[in-house]
CSV table of C-alpha atoms in Angstrom, one decimal:
chain,number,residue,atom,x,y,z
A,306,MET,CA,40.1,-13.7,61.6
A,307,ARG,CA,41.5,-17.0,62.9
A,308,TYR,CA,43.8,-17.3,59.8
A,309,LEU,CA,45.7,-14.2,61.0
A,310,CYS,CA,47.2,-16.3,63.7
A,311,HIS,CA,48.3,-18.9,61.2
A,312,VAL,CA,50.1,-16.6,58.9
A,313,PRO,CA,53.3,-14.7,59.9
A,314,ARG,CA,53.0,-11.2,61.3
A,315,ARG,CA,54.7,-9.8,58.2
A,316,PHE,CA,51.6,-10.7,56.1
A,317,LYS,CA,49.1,-9.0,58.5
A,318,THR,CA,49.4,-5.8,56.5
A,319,GLY,CA,49.0,-7.8,53.2
A,320,PHE,CA,46.0,-9.5,54.6
A,321,LYS,CA,44.1,-6.2,54.9
A,322,GLU,CA,44.2,-5.9,51.2
A,323,GLY,CA,42.5,-9.2,50.3
A,324,THR,CA,40.9,-12.3,51.7
A,325,GLU,CA,42.5,-15.5,53.0
A,326,ALA,CA,42.8,-17.1,49.6
A,327,VAL,CA,44.3,-14.0,48.1
A,328,LEU,CA,46.7,-13.7,51.0
A,329,ARG,CA,48.1,-17.1,50.4
A,330,LYS,CA,48.8,-16.2,46.7
A,331,LYS,CA,50.5,-13.0,47.8
A,332,VAL,CA,52.6,-14.9,50.4
A,333,ALA,CA,53.6,-17.4,47.8
A,334,THR,CA,54.8,-14.7,45.4
A,335,ALA,CA,56.5,-12.8,48.3
A,336,LEU,CA,58.4,-15.9,49.4
A,337,ALA,CA,59.3,-16.7,45.7
């Protein structure tokens, strides 16, 4: 779970729902 350290703490909960790739997409939509 190294990527958890790379992403902000806010997306830790979002990460549990999907994988690293899915997380990035969710983060992109969240920021947008």
